[in-house]
């Protein structure tokens, strides 16, 4: 009886906790009636002189608590906010944040946009990194290794050319000295098999094959500079 009661209580807790998340909206809430979302934006890497923009929303969390009147305050020469003030009875106001990187030297920049209201405060944070990168990243296929026989994913013996029997995991390593690797595309022949946006850059090749294949990887950095590596393999099964 006690065991059944414990199971019932656990089930009830699980159901109620998940029901509470149904229809939930992502937002940042201050100590008062001020709500805004999202709470930050990272523009990533930009070259000096580039422009870009993003938006976020501000609203009164609950109209039962009354309307809010808000003001946006920032002190960054490269950021422009529009509008800089407003009010809400519960409807969402769209705020546009424009950046202009003209005159900025290389480095990382952060601009806090303070949100003040008659019922709560908050901060929307803008980030950007300035760099000048015209060089290609580097990328190398590390698995399968050239000249080895692979049997169902395991490297067995060196045979002078790459032979794959069964499944194998293709793995690449990529890096960029000035910015970041945005993605790595993995191809078999001319067919794109996977786009990986974070390490490890891998693709498990499970499709059966018979014959010679060209495996290619293409790495892209933050400014779309590219680098390519490929390997010719013989695959069976």
Tab-separated table of C-alpha atoms in Angstrom:
chain	number	residue	atom	x	y	z
A	1	UNK	CA	0.000	0.000	0.000
A	2	UNK	CA	2.776	2.435	0.946
A	3	UNK	CA	4.669	1.534	-2.226
A	4	UNK	CA	1.621	2.317	-4.373
A	5	UNK	CA	1.135	5.620	-2.560
A	6	UNK	CA	4.749	6.615	-3.203
A	7	UNK	CA	4.417	5.739	-6.892
A	8	UNK	CA	1.182	7.730	-7.119
A	9	UNK	CA	2.797	10.786	-5.519
A	10	UNK	CA	5.772	10.584	-7.886
A	11	UNK	CA	3.447	10.300	-10.875
A	12	UNK	CA	1.368	13.238	-9.659
A	13	UNK	CA	4.502	15.360	-9.199
A	14	UNK	CA	5.712	14.488	-12.709
A	15	UNK	CA	2.369	15.369	-14.321
A	16	UNK	CA	1.876	18.663	-12.488
A	17	UNK	CA	5.442	19.823	-13.053
A	18	UNK	CA	5.150	19.206	-16.789
A	19	UNK	CA	1.679	20.692	-17.071
A	20	UNK	CA	3.091	23.867	-15.606
A	21	UNK	CA	5.456	24.146	-18.564
A	22	UNK	CA	2.760	23.801	-21.226
A	23	UNK	CA	2.341	27.058	-23.097
A	24	UNK	CA	5.146	28.707	-21.147
A	25	UNK	CA	6.765	31.687	-22.839
A	26	UNK	CA	10.457	32.513	-22.678
A	27	UNK	CA	11.036	35.889	-21.078
A	28	UNK	CA	13.171	37.759	-18.580
A	29	UNK	CA	11.236	39.336	-15.744
A	30	UNK	CA	12.466	42.042	-13.441
A	31	UNK	CA	11.459	42.322	-9.810
A	32	UNK	CA	8.357	44.270	-10.853
A	33	UNK	CA	5.939	44.121	-13.777
A	34	UNK	CA	8.560	44.614	-16.510
A	35	UNK	CA	9.045	41.710	-18.945
A	36	UNK	CA	11.405	41.566	-21.941
A	37	UNK	CA	12.786	38.897	-24.276
A	38	UNK	CA	15.419	37.967	-25.237
A	39	UNK	CA	17.823	39.425	-22.705
A	40	UNK	CA	20.891	39.626	-24.981
A	41	UNK	CA	22.181	39.300	-28.531
A	42	UNK	CA	25.645	38.343	-29.782
A	43	UNK	CA	26.404	39.610	-33.293
A	44	UNK	CA	29.481	37.394	-33.457
A	45	UNK	CA	32.390	38.515	-35.631
A	46	UNK	CA	32.149	41.622	-37.811
A	47	UNK	CA	34.628	43.552	-39.897
A	48	UNK	CA	35.201	47.208	-39.052
A	49	UNK	CA	32.617	49.301	-40.893
A	50	UNK	CA	29.872	46.664	-41.032
A	51	UNK	CA	26.345	47.295	-39.775
A	52	UNK	CA	23.672	44.966	-38.430
A	53	UNK	CA	20.526	44.978	-36.310
A	54	UNK	CA	18.444	42.877	-33.957
A	55	UNK	CA	15.198	43.236	-32.018
A	56	UNK	CA	13.729	42.404	-28.636
A	57	UNK	CA	10.328	42.869	-27.015
A	58	UNK	CA	9.186	44.733	-23.894
A	59	UNK	CA	5.794	44.404	-22.240
A	60	UNK	CA	3.909	44.580	-18.965
A	61	UNK	CA	4.017	41.069	-17.537
A	62	UNK	CA	0.456	41.257	-16.232
A	63	UNK	CA	-2.115	43.912	-17.078
A	64	UNK	CA	-3.682	43.183	-13.686
A	65	UNK	CA	-0.690	44.971	-12.138
A	66	UNK	CA	-1.177	48.054	-14.271
A	67	UNK	CA	0.678	49.499	-17.228
A	68	UNK	CA	4.400	50.181	-17.392
A	69	UNK	CA	6.242	53.198	-18.742
A	70	UNK	CA	9.829	52.443	-19.715
A	71	UNK	CA	12.970	54.202	-20.898
A	72	UNK	CA	16.004	52.655	-22.609
A	73	UNK	CA	19.442	54.039	-21.774
A	74	UNK	CA	22.757	53.178	-23.476
A	75	UNK	CA	26.093	54.943	-23.699
A	76	UNK	CA	27.806	53.188	-26.622
A	77	UNK	CA	28.823	55.151	-29.722
A	78	UNK	CA	28.347	52.111	-31.983
A	79	UNK	CA	24.794	51.275	-30.795
A	80	UNK	CA	21.496	52.957	-31.659
A	81	UNK	CA	18.169	52.013	-30.038
A	82	UNK	CA	14.710	52.792	-31.397
A	83	UNK	CA	12.373	53.638	-29.743
A	84	UNK	CA	14.041	54.777	-26.535
A	85	UNK	CA	10.838	54.932	-24.505
A	86	UNK	CA	7.278	53.663	-24.480
A	87	UNK	CA	4.466	52.132	-22.470
A	88	UNK	CA	2.597	48.841	-22.350
A	89	UNK	CA	-0.647	47.554	-20.891
A	90	UNK	CA	0.355	43.989	-21.760
A	91	UNK	CA	0.932	44.336	-25.485
A	92	UNK	CA	4.496	43.678	-26.690
A	93	UNK	CA	6.558	46.612	-27.953
A	94	UNK	CA	9.263	45.803	-30.511
A	95	UNK	CA	12.625	47.459	-29.848
A	96	UNK	CA	15.204	47.670	-32.652
A	97	UNK	CA	18.924	47.734	-31.854
A	98	UNK	CA	21.252	48.855	-34.666
A	99	UNK	CA	25.036	48.582	-34.572
A	100	UNK	CA	27.622	50.380	-36.708
A	101	UNK	CA	31.189	49.158	-36.293
A	102	UNK	CA	32.809	52.043	-38.181
A	103	UNK	CA	35.901	53.185	-36.319
A	104	UNK	CA	36.057	50.210	-33.961
A	105	UNK	CA	39.436	48.531	-33.587
A	106	UNK	CA	39.846	44.773	-33.361
A	107	UNK	CA	38.565	43.275	-30.130
A	108	UNK	CA	35.436	42.348	-28.197
A	109	UNK	CA	32.752	44.912	-27.354
A	110	UNK	CA	29.829	44.756	-24.928
A	111	UNK	CA	27.056	47.329	-24.620
A	112	UNK	CA	24.505	47.102	-21.788
A	113	UNK	CA	21.177	48.729	-22.626
A	114	UNK	CA	19.486	49.595	-19.355
A	115	UNK	CA	15.702	49.303	-19.178
A	116	UNK	CA	14.133	51.535	-16.531
A	117	UNK	CA	10.414	51.563	-15.787
A	118	UNK	CA	7.934	52.625	-13.144
A	119	UNK	CA	7.630	48.956	-12.122
A	120	UNK	CA	10.935	47.146	-12.542
A	121	UNK	CA	14.318	47.357	-14.252
A	122	UNK	CA	16.357	45.170	-16.586
A	123	UNK	CA	19.352	45.063	-18.945
A	124	UNK	CA	19.530	43.970	-22.586
A	125	UNK	CA	23.149	43.168	-23.505
A	126	UNK	CA	24.663	43.546	-26.988
A	127	UNK	CA	27.961	41.873	-27.926
A	128	UNK	CA	30.151	42.001	-31.026
A	129	UNK	CA	33.730	41.052	-31.937
A	130	UNK	CA	35.697	43.049	-34.502
A	131	UNK	CA	38.324	41.293	-36.604
A	132	UNK	CA	39.872	41.402	-40.064
A	133	UNK	CA	40.282	37.869	-41.351
A	134	UNK	CA	40.921	37.103	-45.015
A	135	UNK	CA	42.814	33.885	-44.417
A	136	UNK	CA	41.337	30.437	-44.807
A	137	UNK	CA	40.866	28.206	-41.768
A	138	UNK	CA	42.541	24.811	-41.569
A	139	UNK	CA	40.765	21.462	-41.758
A	140	UNK	CA	42.006	17.879	-41.762
A	141	UNK	CA	40.324	14.498	-41.971
A	142	UNK	CA	41.672	12.516	-39.020
A	143	UNK	CA	39.420	9.458	-39.361
A	144	UNK	CA	39.630	7.345	-41.405
A	145	UNK	CA	43.401	7.667	-41.526
A	146	UNK	CA	45.097	7.449	-44.884
A	147	UNK	CA	46.591	4.083	-45.807
A	148	UNK	CA	44.814	1.970	-43.198
A	149	UNK	CA	42.338	-0.895	-43.252
A	150	UNK	CA	39.221	-0.320	-41.113
A	151	UNK	CA	37.025	-3.214	-40.074
A	152	UNK	CA	33.644	-2.090	-38.708
A	153	UNK	CA	35.057	1.139	-37.354
A	154	UNK	CA	38.330	-0.225	-35.961
A	155	UNK	CA	41.711	0.630	-37.469
A	156	UNK	CA	43.509	-2.660	-38.122
A	157	UNK	CA	46.626	-2.607	-40.298
A	158	UNK	CA	48.408	-0.284	-42.709
A	159	UNK	CA	47.928	-1.444	-46.280
A	160	UNK	CA	49.039	1.609	-48.260
A	161	UNK	CA	45.574	2.820	-49.247
A	162	UNK	CA	42.395	3.321	-47.256
A	163	UNK	CA	39.975	0.388	-47.123
A	164	UNK	CA	36.743	0.467	-45.118
A	165	UNK	CA	34.734	-2.662	-44.424
A	166	UNK	CA	31.393	-1.923	-42.758
A	167	UNK	CA	30.486	1.220	-40.844
A	168	UNK	CA	33.041	3.905	-40.050
A	169	UNK	CA	33.007	7.339	-38.420
A	170	UNK	CA	34.381	10.211	-40.475
A	171	UNK	CA	36.002	12.810	-38.236
A	172	UNK	CA	37.583	16.160	-39.092
A	173	UNK	CA	39.522	18.713	-37.080
A	174	UNK	CA	39.190	22.396	-37.959
A	175	UNK	CA	40.509	25.658	-36.534
A	176	UNK	CA	40.859	29.339	-37.366
A	177	UNK	CA	43.559	31.573	-35.920
A	178	UNK	CA	41.610	34.860	-35.884
A	179	UNK	CA	37.912	34.026	-35.670
A	180	UNK	CA	35.886	30.841	-35.196
A	181	UNK	CA	34.773	27.819	-37.161
A	182	UNK	CA	31.116	28.350	-38.038
A	183	UNK	CA	30.466	24.960	-39.615
A	184	UNK	CA	32.014	21.926	-41.294
A	185	UNK	CA	30.290	20.215	-44.215
A	186	UNK	CA	30.974	16.517	-44.730
A	187	UNK	CA	30.512	15.049	-48.215
A	188	UNK	CA	30.651	11.581	-49.713
A	189	UNK	CA	31.191	12.123	-53.388
A	190	UNK	CA	29.137	15.201	-54.271
A	191	UNK	CA	26.432	14.474	-51.689
A	192	UNK	CA	26.331	16.559	-48.525
A	193	UNK	CA	25.881	14.094	-45.673
A	194	UNK	CA	26.053	16.412	-42.660
A	195	UNK	CA	26.631	19.997	-41.565
A	196	UNK	CA	28.272	20.162	-38.144
A	197	UNK	CA	28.311	23.465	-36.246
A	198	UNK	CA	30.399	22.312	-33.296
A	199	UNK	CA	33.114	19.895	-32.308
A	200	UNK	CA	33.525	17.032	-32.772
A	201	UNK	CA	32.967	17.286	-36.520
A	202	UNK	CA	31.859	13.742	-37.262
A	203	UNK	CA	29.581	11.668	-39.472
A	204	UNK	CA	28.886	7.962	-39.013
A	205	UNK	CA	28.941	6.348	-42.451
A	206	UNK	CA	26.500	3.462	-42.160
A	207	UNK	CA	25.219	3.320	-45.727
A	208	UNK	CA	26.416	0.200	-47.573
A	209	UNK	CA	28.907	0.801	-50.349
A	210	UNK	CA	31.033	-1.043	-52.872
A	211	UNK	CA	33.901	0.653	-54.646
A	212	UNK	CA	35.915	3.857	-54.558
A	213	UNK	CA	34.591	7.013	-52.878
A	214	UNK	CA	35.874	10.534	-52.349
A	215	UNK	CA	35.287	11.806	-48.806
A	216	UNK	CA	35.502	15.588	-48.539
A	217	UNK	CA	35.181	18.085	-45.692
A	218	UNK	CA	34.795	21.857	-46.071
A	219	UNK	CA	35.323	24.204	-43.108
A	220	UNK	CA	33.871	27.736	-42.951
A	221	UNK	CA	35.066	30.463	-40.591
A	222	UNK	CA	33.130	33.488	-39.296
A	223	UNK	CA	33.722	35.411	-42.547
A	224	UNK	CA	32.926	32.448	-44.834
A	225	UNK	CA	36.562	31.803	-45.699
A	226	UNK	CA	36.828	28.109	-46.540
A	227	UNK	CA	39.294	25.248	-46.440
A	228	UNK	CA	38.940	21.743	-47.890
A	229	UNK	CA	40.419	18.327	-47.258
A	230	UNK	CA	39.591	15.046	-48.936
A	231	UNK	CA	40.539	11.401	-48.911
A	232	UNK	CA	39.921	8.601	-51.414
A	233	UNK	CA	38.693	5.396	-49.799
A	234	UNK	CA	37.578	1.959	-50.885
A	235	UNK	CA	34.415	0.867	-49.073
A	236	UNK	CA	32.829	-2.548	-48.942
A	237	UNK	CA	29.591	-3.330	-47.092
